[in-house]
Short mmCIF file of N, CA, C and O in Angstrom, two decimals:
data_model
loop_
_atom_site.label_atom_id
_atom_site.label_comp_id
_atom_site.label_asym_id
_atom_site.label_seq_id
_atom_site.Cartn_x
_atom_site.Cartn_y
_atom_site.Cartn_z
N MET A 1 10.55 35.39 1.13
CA MET A 1 10.32 33.84 1.78
C MET A 1 9.94 33.20 0.18
O MET A 1 9.25 33.37 -0.28
N GLU A 2 11.11 32.21 0.12
CA GLU A 2 10.76 31.32 -0.94
C GLU A 2 9.39 30.30 -0.52
O GLU A 2 9.48 29.98 0.61
N LEU A 3 8.30 30.04 -1.17
CA LEU A 3 7.39 29.42 -0.96
C LEU A 3 6.80 28.33 -2.63
O LEU A 3 7.14 28.98 -3.61
N HIS A 4 6.91 27.28 -2.01
CA HIS A 4 6.79 26.33 -3.22
C HIS A 4 5.22 26.41 -3.57
O HIS A 4 4.35 26.80 -3.01
N GLU A 5 5.17 25.37 -4.71
CA GLU A 5 3.60 25.17 -5.24
C GLU A 5 2.74 24.72 -4.22
O GLU A 5 1.42 25.47 -4.02
N SER A 6 2.83 23.75 -3.47
CA SER A 6 1.81 23.35 -2.47
C SER A 6 1.11 24.46 -1.77
O SER A 6 0.42 24.84 -0.90
N GLY A 7 2.26 25.45 -1.02
CA GLY A 7 2.20 26.33 0.14
C GLY A 7 1.40 27.52 -0.73
O GLY A 7 0.57 28.23 -0.29
N GLU A 8 1.79 27.65 -2.01
CA GLU A 8 0.78 28.78 -2.79
C GLU A 8 -0.44 28.25 -2.86
O GLU A 8 -1.40 29.29 -3.04
N ASN A 9 -0.92 27.14 -3.27
CA ASN A 9 -1.81 26.39 -3.12
C ASN A 9 -2.80 26.71 -2.13
O ASN A 9 -4.10 27.02 -1.88
N TYR A 10 -1.82 26.43 -0.86
CA TYR A 10 -2.70 26.54 0.25
C TYR A 10 -3.16 28.14 0.34
O TYR A 10 -4.41 28.32 1.07
N LEU A 11 -2.46 28.99 0.22
CA LEU A 11 -2.70 30.28 0.71
C LEU A 11 -3.78 30.90 -0.19
O LEU A 11 -4.74 31.51 -0.19
N GLU A 12 -3.80 30.21 -1.74
CA GLU A 12 -5.08 30.57 -2.69
C GLU A 12 -6.11 29.91 -2.18
O GLU A 12 -7.45 30.81 -2.10
N THR A 13 -6.23 28.97 -1.49
CA THR A 13 -7.38 28.02 -1.18
C THR A 13 -7.80 29.03 -0.27
O THR A 13 -9.10 29.31 0.54
N ILE A 14 -6.89 29.28 1.01
CA ILE A 14 -7.30 29.84 1.98
C ILE A 14 -8.04 31.45 1.58
O ILE A 14 -9.05 31.89 2.15
N LEU A 15 -7.55 32.19 0.93
CA LEU A 15 -8.26 33.08 0.10
C LEU A 15 -9.52 32.93 -0.48
O LEU A 15 -10.45 33.68 -0.01
N ILE A 16 -9.74 32.12 -1.38
CA ILE A 16 -10.85 31.50 -1.64
C ILE A 16 -11.74 31.19 -1.06
O ILE A 16 -13.11 32.07 -1.23
N LEU A 17 -11.62 30.24 0.12
CA LEU A 17 -12.51 29.74 1.11
C LEU A 17 -12.86 30.77 1.88
O LEU A 17 -14.02 31.26 2.76
N LYS A 18 -12.07 32.26 2.58
CA LYS A 18 -12.48 33.34 3.17
C LYS A 18 -13.55 34.31 2.39
O LYS A 18 -14.60 34.74 2.91
N LYS A 19 -13.41 34.09 1.15
CA LYS A 19 -14.16 34.86 0.58
C LYS A 19 -15.49 34.48 0.04
O LYS A 19 -16.81 34.80 0.25
N ARG A 20 -15.55 33.11 0.21
CA ARG A 20 -16.89 32.14 -0.22
C ARG A 20 -17.65 31.75 1.12
O ARG A 20 -18.43 32.15 1.08
N ASN A 21 -16.54 31.89 2.19
CA ASN A 21 -17.51 31.43 3.87
C ASN A 21 -17.32 32.45 5.00
O ASN A 21 -18.12 32.58 5.58
N GLY A 22 -16.62 33.45 4.57
CA GLY A 22 -16.15 34.64 5.23
C GLY A 22 -15.05 33.99 6.21
O GLY A 22 -14.89 35.00 7.83
N TYR A 23 -14.79 33.00 6.37
CA TYR A 23 -14.02 32.29 7.50
C TYR A 23 -13.16 30.83 7.19
O TYR A 23 -13.70 30.46 5.73
N VAL A 24 -12.19 30.61 7.77
CA VAL A 24 -11.55 29.32 6.98
C VAL A 24 -11.08 28.87 8.40
O VAL A 24 -10.55 29.36 9.10
N ARG A 25 -11.23 27.37 8.42
CA ARG A 25 -10.73 26.44 9.36
C ARG A 25 -9.89 25.53 8.51
O ARG A 25 -10.15 25.38 7.67
N ALA A 26 -9.19 24.75 9.50
CA ALA A 26 -8.16 23.62 8.73
C ALA A 26 -8.84 22.55 8.17
O ALA A 26 -8.48 22.08 6.86
N ILE A 27 -10.09 22.24 8.76
CA ILE A 27 -10.97 21.26 8.19
C ILE A 27 -11.49 21.65 6.70
O ILE A 27 -12.10 20.87 6.04
N ASP A 28 -11.71 23.06 6.83
CA ASP A 28 -12.35 23.53 5.21
C ASP A 28 -11.17 23.21 4.54
O ASP A 28 -11.96 22.68 3.42
N ILE A 29 -10.13 23.74 4.80
CA ILE A 29 -9.01 23.66 3.58
C ILE A 29 -9.10 21.73 3.31
O ILE A 29 -8.84 21.08 2.31
N ALA A 30 -8.96 20.97 4.35
CA ALA A 30 -9.10 19.54 4.11
C ALA A 30 -10.00 19.20 3.19
O ALA A 30 -9.84 18.00 2.52
N ASN A 31 -11.34 19.57 3.31
CA ASN A 31 -12.35 19.03 2.77
C ASN A 31 -12.29 19.61 1.14
O ASN A 31 -12.70 19.05 0.25
N GLU A 32 -11.37 20.79 0.91
CA GLU A 32 -11.32 21.66 -0.03
C GLU A 32 -10.34 20.66 -0.80
O GLU A 32 -10.65 20.16 -2.06
N PHE A 33 -9.32 20.45 -0.37
CA PHE A 33 -8.60 19.53 -1.32
C PHE A 33 -8.88 17.97 -1.00
O PHE A 33 -7.95 17.31 -1.84
N ASN A 34 -9.58 17.22 -0.54
CA ASN A 34 -9.56 15.69 0.03
C ASN A 34 -8.32 15.61 0.63
O ASN A 34 -7.90 14.06 0.25
N PHE A 35 -7.66 15.97 1.28
CA PHE A 35 -6.55 15.84 2.13
C PHE A 35 -7.10 15.37 3.99
O PHE A 35 -8.04 15.67 3.97
N SER A 36 -6.13 14.80 4.02
CA SER A 36 -6.00 14.50 5.59
C SER A 36 -6.32 15.77 6.23
O SER A 36 -5.25 16.59 6.36
N LYS A 37 -7.10 15.76 7.74
CA LYS A 37 -6.55 16.77 8.67
C LYS A 37 -5.26 17.34 9.27
O LYS A 37 -4.62 17.98 9.23
N ALA A 38 -4.20 16.10 9.59
CA ALA A 38 -3.24 15.78 9.61
C ALA A 38 -2.39 16.42 8.75
O ALA A 38 -1.09 17.11 8.74
N SER A 39 -2.21 16.16 7.37
CA SER A 39 -1.70 16.92 6.43
C SER A 39 -2.05 18.66 6.31
O SER A 39 -0.70 19.34 6.38
N VAL A 40 -2.98 18.44 6.51
CA VAL A 40 -3.58 20.13 6.16
C VAL A 40 -2.70 20.85 7.70
O VAL A 40 -2.22 22.03 7.63
N SER A 41 -2.66 20.15 8.90
CA SER A 41 -2.27 20.42 9.77
C SER A 41 -0.14 21.15 9.93
O SER A 41 -0.21 21.94 10.53
N ARG A 42 -0.24 20.03 9.16
CA ARG A 42 1.24 20.05 9.08
C ARG A 42 1.56 21.27 8.09
O ARG A 42 2.52 22.36 8.78
N ALA A 43 1.13 21.50 7.15
CA ALA A 43 1.13 22.43 6.12
C ALA A 43 0.64 24.03 6.85
O ALA A 43 1.03 25.21 6.84
N ILE A 44 -0.32 23.89 7.67
CA ILE A 44 -0.53 25.14 8.43
C ILE A 44 0.22 25.77 9.41
O ILE A 44 0.57 26.87 9.21
N SER A 45 0.71 24.78 9.62
CA SER A 45 1.94 25.08 11.01
C SER A 45 3.13 25.51 10.44
O SER A 45 3.71 26.62 10.41
N LYS A 46 3.63 25.16 9.06
CA LYS A 46 4.89 25.69 8.06
C LYS A 46 4.20 26.91 7.61
O LYS A 46 5.14 28.27 7.69
N LEU A 47 3.19 27.47 7.41
CA LEU A 47 2.84 28.95 6.65
C LEU A 47 2.68 29.71 8.05
O LEU A 47 3.17 30.90 7.86
N LYS A 48 2.18 29.42 9.04
CA LYS A 48 2.50 29.97 10.36
C LYS A 48 3.51 30.43 10.71
O LYS A 48 4.19 31.49 11.03
N ILE A 49 4.55 29.63 10.79
CA ILE A 49 5.75 30.36 11.18
C ILE A 49 6.65 30.69 10.17
O ILE A 49 7.26 31.70 10.66
N SER A 50 6.29 30.51 8.96
CA SER A 50 6.91 31.62 7.82
C SER A 50 6.32 32.73 7.73
O SER A 50 6.76 33.72 6.99
N GLY A 51 5.16 32.98 8.66
CA GLY A 51 4.52 34.57 8.44
C GLY A 51 3.50 34.97 7.72
O GLY A 51 3.06 36.22 7.29
N PHE A 52 2.50 33.88 6.89
CA PHE A 52 2.02 33.91 5.77
C PHE A 52 0.42 33.77 6.45
O PHE A 52 -0.46 34.51 5.73
N ILE A 53 0.45 33.12 7.54
CA ILE A 53 -1.04 33.07 8.51
C ILE A 53 -1.21 33.09 9.67
O ILE A 53 0.26 33.22 10.25
N THR A 54 -2.07 33.64 10.28
CA THR A 54 -2.51 33.27 11.79
C THR A 54 -3.44 32.46 11.90
O THR A 54 -4.05 32.34 11.33
N VAL A 55 -3.58 31.69 13.03
CA VAL A 55 -4.67 31.14 13.45
C VAL A 55 -5.10 31.59 15.01
O VAL A 55 -4.10 31.86 16.31
N ASP A 56 -6.22 32.04 15.05
CA ASP A 56 -6.90 32.79 16.56
C ASP A 56 -7.50 31.73 17.25
O ASP A 56 -7.08 30.33 16.92
N SER A 57 -8.04 31.82 18.33
CA SER A 57 -8.52 31.27 19.80
C SER A 57 -9.53 30.42 19.26
O SER A 57 -9.69 29.37 19.53
N LYS A 58 -10.37 30.71 18.13
CA LYS A 58 -11.44 29.59 17.53
C LYS A 58 -10.87 28.92 16.00
O LYS A 58 -11.59 28.28 15.44
N ASN A 59 -9.51 28.81 16.16
CA ASN A 59 -9.11 27.92 14.90
C ASN A 59 -9.39 28.50 13.57
O ASN A 59 -9.08 27.85 12.61
N GLN A 60 -9.74 30.04 13.81
CA GLN A 60 -9.83 30.31 12.64
C GLN A 60 -8.53 31.04 11.72
O GLN A 60 -7.63 31.68 12.30
N ILE A 61 -8.15 30.73 10.34
CA ILE A 61 -7.25 31.09 9.86
C ILE A 61 -7.22 32.31 8.74
O ILE A 61 -8.43 32.52 8.17
N GLU A 62 -6.18 33.20 9.38
CA GLU A 62 -6.29 34.40 8.72
C GLU A 62 -5.05 34.68 7.64
O GLU A 62 -3.99 34.36 8.47
N LEU A 63 -5.24 35.26 6.75
CA LEU A 63 -3.62 35.47 5.74
C LEU A 63 -3.52 36.82 6.60
O LEU A 63 -3.78 37.85 7.24
N THR A 64 -2.00 37.00 6.69
CA THR A 64 -1.62 37.87 7.40
C THR A 64 -1.24 38.88 5.79
O THR A 64 -1.12 38.68 4.98
N ASP A 65 -0.71 40.21 6.02
CA ASP A 65 -0.58 40.91 4.76
C ASP A 65 0.34 40.30 3.74
O ASP A 65 0.20 40.28 2.67
N SER A 66 1.30 39.55 3.87
CA SER A 66 2.40 38.98 3.10
C SER A 66 1.80 37.96 2.71
O SER A 66 1.79 37.31 1.39
N GLY A 67 1.15 37.20 3.14
CA GLY A 67 -0.01 36.00 2.94
C GLY A 67 -1.10 36.58 1.93
O GLY A 67 -1.24 35.85 0.94
N PHE A 68 -1.68 37.65 1.76
CA PHE A 68 -2.66 38.11 1.51
C PHE A 68 -2.05 38.48 0.08
O PHE A 68 -2.47 38.30 -1.02
N GLU A 69 -1.15 38.98 0.14
CA GLU A 69 -0.33 39.61 -1.09
C GLU A 69 0.84 38.44 -1.82
O GLU A 69 -0.19 38.41 -2.96
N ARG A 70 1.02 37.64 -1.74
CA ARG A 70 1.20 36.21 -2.04
C ARG A 70 -0.13 35.51 -2.81
O ARG A 70 -0.27 35.11 -3.92
N ALA A 71 -1.23 35.30 -1.57
CA ALA A 71 -2.50 34.70 -2.33
C ALA A 71 -2.99 35.03 -3.46
O ALA A 71 -3.44 34.77 -4.48
N ASN A 72 -3.19 36.79 -3.27
CA ASN A 72 -3.74 37.35 -4.15
C ASN A 72 -3.08 37.14 -5.46
O ASN A 72 -3.63 37.29 -6.88
N LYS A 73 -1.56 37.25 -5.45
CA LYS A 73 -0.64 37.23 -7.20
C LYS A 73 -1.58 36.07 -7.11
O LYS A 73 -1.46 35.54 -8.75
N VAL A 74 -0.87 34.97 -7.10
CA VAL A 74 -1.19 33.61 -7.46
C VAL A 74 -2.62 33.72 -7.91
O VAL A 74 -2.80 32.75 -9.10
N TYR A 75 -3.66 33.84 -7.11
CA TYR A 75 -4.93 34.10 -7.66
C TYR A 75 -5.35 34.68 -8.86
O TYR A 75 -6.22 34.64 -9.90
N GLU A 76 -4.65 35.79 -9.01
CA GLU A 76 -4.65 36.69 -10.52
C GLU A 76 -4.06 36.01 -11.12
O GLU A 76 -5.11 36.02 -12.32
N LYS A 77 -2.85 35.40 -11.69
CA LYS A 77 -2.42 34.46 -12.19
C LYS A 77 -3.79 33.55 -12.46
O LYS A 77 -3.59 33.53 -14.17
N HIS A 78 -4.02 33.04 -11.98
CA HIS A 78 -4.78 31.85 -12.05
C HIS A 78 -6.12 32.29 -13.22
O HIS A 78 -6.59 31.67 -13.87
N ALA A 79 -6.84 33.46 -12.61
CA ALA A 79 -7.93 33.64 -13.12
C ALA A 79 -7.43 34.34 -14.71
O ALA A 79 -8.39 34.06 -15.65
N PHE A 80 -6.33 35.19 -14.77
CA PHE A 80 -5.88 35.43 -16.19
C PHE A 80 -5.98 34.15 -16.84
O PHE A 80 -6.41 34.19 -18.09
N LEU A 81 -4.81 33.56 -16.53
CA LEU A 81 -4.71 32.42 -17.18
C LEU A 81 -5.87 31.28 -17.89
O LEU A 81 -5.97 30.95 -18.88
N ARG A 82 -6.91 31.26 -17.01
CA ARG A 82 -7.91 30.40 -16.88
C ARG A 82 -8.74 31.10 -17.92
O ARG A 82 -9.09 30.55 -19.39
N SER A 83 -8.79 32.37 -17.94
CA SER A 83 -9.69 32.89 -18.89
C SER A 83 -9.14 33.28 -20.30
O SER A 83 -9.60 33.04 -21.60
N TYR A 84 -7.64 33.27 -20.48
CA TYR A 84 -6.70 33.45 -21.40
C TYR A 84 -6.72 32.02 -22.72
O TYR A 84 -7.17 32.24 -23.38
N LEU A 85 -6.79 30.83 -21.72
CA LEU A 85 -7.04 29.78 -22.33
C LEU A 85 -8.40 29.54 -22.91
O LEU A 85 -8.60 29.01 -24.11
N ILE A 86 -9.62 29.59 -22.16
CA ILE A 86 -11.02 29.55 -22.77
C ILE A 86 -11.09 30.09 -23.62
O ILE A 86 -11.76 29.95 -24.96
N GLY A 87 -10.47 31.49 -24.17
CA GLY A 87 -10.67 32.23 -24.82
C GLY A 87 -9.90 31.93 -26.24
O GLY A 87 -10.38 32.25 -27.36
N LEU A 88 -8.61 30.99 -26.11
CA LEU A 88 -8.08 30.64 -27.17
C LEU A 88 -8.76 29.37 -27.49
O LEU A 88 -8.76 28.64 -28.23
N GLY A 89 -10.34 28.84 -26.72
CA GLY A 89 -10.76 27.84 -27.20
C GLY A 89 -10.52 26.51 -26.36
O GLY A 89 -10.98 25.15 -26.67
N VAL A 90 -9.84 26.73 -25.70
CA VAL A 90 -9.16 25.37 -24.39
C VAL A 90 -10.78 25.16 -23.72
O VAL A 90 -11.41 26.36 -23.32
N SER A 91 -10.94 24.09 -23.40
CA SER A 91 -11.85 23.62 -22.54
C SER A 91 -12.38 24.38 -21.07
O SER A 91 -10.70 24.33 -20.91
N GLU A 92 -13.37 24.60 -20.46
CA GLU A 92 -13.30 25.19 -19.14
C GLU A 92 -12.47 24.22 -18.23
O GLU A 92 -11.39 24.77 -17.39
N LYS A 93 -12.69 22.62 -18.05
CA LYS A 93 -11.75 22.02 -17.13
C LYS A 93 -10.63 21.87 -17.64
O LYS A 93 -9.36 21.88 -16.61
N THR A 94 -10.00 21.91 -18.87
CA THR A 94 -8.79 21.84 -19.21
C THR A 94 -7.90 23.26 -18.96
O THR A 94 -6.86 23.31 -18.04
N ALA A 95 -8.76 24.33 -19.03
CA ALA A 95 -8.21 25.73 -18.77
C ALA A 95 -7.69 25.83 -17.47
O ALA A 95 -7.36 26.49 -16.83
N GLU A 96 -9.01 25.31 -16.36
CA GLU A 96 -8.90 25.45 -14.98
C GLU A 96 -7.51 24.55 -14.27
O GLU A 96 -6.93 25.03 -14.00
N ASP A 97 -7.55 23.24 -14.97
CA ASP A 97 -6.65 22.41 -14.46
C ASP A 97 -5.14 23.07 -15.03
O ASP A 97 -4.06 22.98 -14.10
N ASP A 98 -4.96 23.52 -16.36
CA ASP A 98 -3.62 23.90 -16.56
C ASP A 98 -3.23 25.21 -16.15
O ASP A 98 -2.10 25.78 -15.92
N ALA A 99 -4.63 26.20 -16.07
CA ALA A 99 -4.18 27.58 -15.32
C ALA A 99 -3.27 27.39 -13.75
O ALA A 99 -2.60 27.55 -13.29
N CYS A 100 -4.13 26.20 -13.17
CA CYS A 100 -3.84 25.98 -11.87
C CYS A 100 -2.15 25.57 -11.42
O CYS A 100 -1.55 25.69 -10.41
N ARG A 101 -1.94 25.01 -13.21
CA ARG A 101 -0.53 24.49 -13.08
C ARG A 101 0.67 25.82 -13.42
O ARG A 101 1.26 25.63 -12.86
N MET A 102 -0.01 26.57 -14.33
CA MET A 102 0.99 27.54 -14.72
C MET A 102 1.15 28.54 -13.95
O MET A 102 2.04 28.85 -13.83
N GLU A 103 -0.18 28.85 -12.99
CA GLU A 103 0.08 29.95 -12.14
C GLU A 103 1.59 30.14 -11.27
O GLU A 103 1.86 31.33 -10.87
N HIS A 104 1.82 28.75 -10.97
CA HIS A 104 3.12 28.70 -10.56
C HIS A 104 4.43 28.78 -10.87
O HIS A 104 5.36 29.14 -9.93
N ILE A 105 4.20 28.54 -12.24
CA ILE A 105 5.85 28.55 -12.69
C ILE A 105 5.97 29.71 -14.12
O ILE A 105 7.00 30.15 -13.98
N ILE A 106 4.97 30.30 -14.30
CA ILE A 106 5.17 31.64 -15.31
C ILE A 106 5.47 32.93 -14.52
O ILE A 106 5.30 33.28 -13.37
N SER A 107 6.57 33.56 -15.36
CA SER A 107 7.12 34.69 -14.53
C SER A 107 6.20 35.69 -14.88
O SER A 107 5.51 35.91 -16.03
N ASP A 108 6.22 36.92 -14.02
CA ASP A 108 5.55 38.44 -14.20
C ASP A 108 6.09 38.63 -15.36
O ASP A 108 5.39 39.28 -15.95
N GLU A 109 7.39 38.37 -15.99
CA GLU A 109 7.81 39.31 -17.22
C GLU A 109 6.63 38.69 -18.22
O GLU A 109 6.31 39.30 -19.18
N THR A 110 6.67 37.13 -18.32
CA THR A 110 5.86 36.25 -19.47
C THR A 110 4.39 36.95 -19.41
O THR A 110 3.94 37.10 -20.50
N LEU A 111 3.80 37.11 -18.22
CA LEU A 111 2.57 37.00 -17.66
C LEU A 111 2.16 38.57 -18.18
O LEU A 111 1.25 38.77 -18.88
N ASN A 112 3.04 39.14 -18.03
CA ASN A 112 2.72 40.89 -18.42
C ASN A 112 3.09 40.88 -19.85
O ASN A 112 2.11 41.86 -20.30
N ALA A 113 3.74 40.07 -20.19
CA ALA A 113 3.75 40.47 -22.09
C ALA A 113 2.75 39.92 -22.72
O ALA A 113 2.25 40.53 -23.53
N ILE A 114 2.15 38.57 -21.64
CA ILE A 114 0.97 37.80 -22.68
C ILE A 114 -0.28 39.14 -22.60
O ILE A 114 -0.88 39.47 -23.22
N LYS A 115 -0.31 39.89 -21.24
CA LYS A 115 -1.39 40.91 -21.14
C LYS A 115 -1.42 42.03 -22.13
O LYS A 115 -2.12 42.28 -22.75
N ASP A 116 -0.09 42.12 -22.49
CA ASP A 116 0.34 43.82 -23.05
C ASP A 116 -0.21 43.23 -24.50
O ASP A 116 -0.55 44.13 -25.31
N HIS A 117 0.48 41.95 -24.81
CA HIS A 117 -0.08 41.55 -25.98
C HIS A 117 -1.60 41.37 -26.22
O HIS A 117 -2.32 41.52 -27.13
N CYS A 118 -2.54 40.78 -25.45
CA CYS A 118 -3.61 40.89 -25.35
C CYS A 118 -4.63 42.11 -25.79
O CYS A 118 -5.40 42.57 -26.60
N LYS A 119 -3.99 43.35 -24.98
CA LYS A 119 -4.30 44.44 -24.95
C LYS A 119 -4.21 45.29 -26.21
O LYS A 119 -4.89 45.95 -27.16
N ARG A 120 -2.88 45.00 -26.95
CA ARG A 120 -2.55 45.70 -28.11
C ARG A 120 -3.81 44.91 -29.41
O ARG A 120 -4.00 45.32 -30.41
N CYS A 121 -3.92 43.55 -29.06
CA CYS A 121 -4.70 42.95 -30.09
C CYS A 121 -5.92 43.06 -30.39
O CYS A 121 -6.90 43.24 -30.82
N LEU A 122 -6.60 43.66 -28.79
CA LEU A 122 -7.97 44.17 -28.50
C LEU A 122 -8.25 45.20 -29.52
O LEU A 122 -9.40 45.75 -30.34
N CYS A 123 -7.14 46.13 -29.07
CA CYS A 123 -7.03 47.64 -29.96
C CYS A 123 -7.37 47.48 -31.41
O CYS A 123 -7.83 47.96 -32.10
N VAL A 124 -6.18 46.37 -31.81
CA VAL A 124 -6.16 46.18 -33.17
C VAL A 124 -7.78 45.88 -33.94
O VAL A 124 -7.92 46.59 -34.89
N SER A 125 -8.00 44.66 -33.32
CA SER A 125 -9.07 44.34 -33.67
C SER A 125 -10.11 45.35 -33.53
O SER A 125 -11.23 45.43 -34.71
N THR A 126 -10.48 46.06 -32.60
CA THR A 126 -11.45 47.05 -32.43
C THR A 126 -11.24 48.17 -33.06
O THR A 126 -12.40 48.50 -33.81
N ASN A 127 -10.31 48.64 -33.79
CA ASN A 127 -9.84 49.66 -34.68
C ASN A 127 -10.38 49.39 -36.14
O ASN A 127 -10.63 50.16 -36.75
N GLU A 128 -10.07 47.85 -36.40
CA GLU A 128 -10.52 47.51 -37.68
C GLU A 128 -11.82 47.27 -37.92
O GLU A 128 -12.64 47.56 -38.82
N ASN A 129 -12.36 46.91 -37.14
CA ASN A 129 -13.78 46.79 -37.08
C ASN A 129 -14.55 47.87 -37.09
O ASN A 129 -15.73 48.22 -37.89
N LYS A 130 -14.07 49.12 -36.57
CA LYS A 130 -14.56 50.45 -36.65
C LYS A 130 -14.43 50.58 -38.12
O LYS A 130 -15.35 51.49 -38.97
N SER A 131 -12.97 50.87 -38.82
CA SER A 131 -12.89 51.21 -40.05
C SER A 131 -13.56 50.16 -40.93
O SER A 131 -13.84 50.62 -42.34
N ASN A 132 -13.50 49.31 -40.84
CA ASN A 132 -14.89 48.11 -41.72
C ASN A 132 -16.06 48.73 -41.77
O ASN A 132 -17.07 48.26 -42.97
N SER A 133 -16.67 49.25 -41.03
CA SER A 133 -18.14 49.64 -41.06
C SER A 133 -18.41 51.03 -41.89
O SER A 133 -18.02 51.73 -42.17
#
């Protein structure tokens, strides 16, 4: 199922809030985004219809398996890109903002190539450091 950037942001935020608080309600999401409760309710309804979340009788939001998989994938991209950019010397604020945008558009192929490149560079620099000792 196709999910746009805003939907991915909601899923990622639900994942983060669940880790932070142990539960997630629509008001928690509204507060996190500084959105109106009505806007969040519309998004929650779309995510529920799409099968990414469930809402229980206490109005607590849970990710379905597919919702968790998608949220986790976006979160992992975000975390890697943020760290990578900070490692390049980008300020934390800019790295956070850029990673939030990049996580939605970068392909798995490109991300994996960057990760592989980082691994190779780490090996080379580690081996060079040992031989210079």
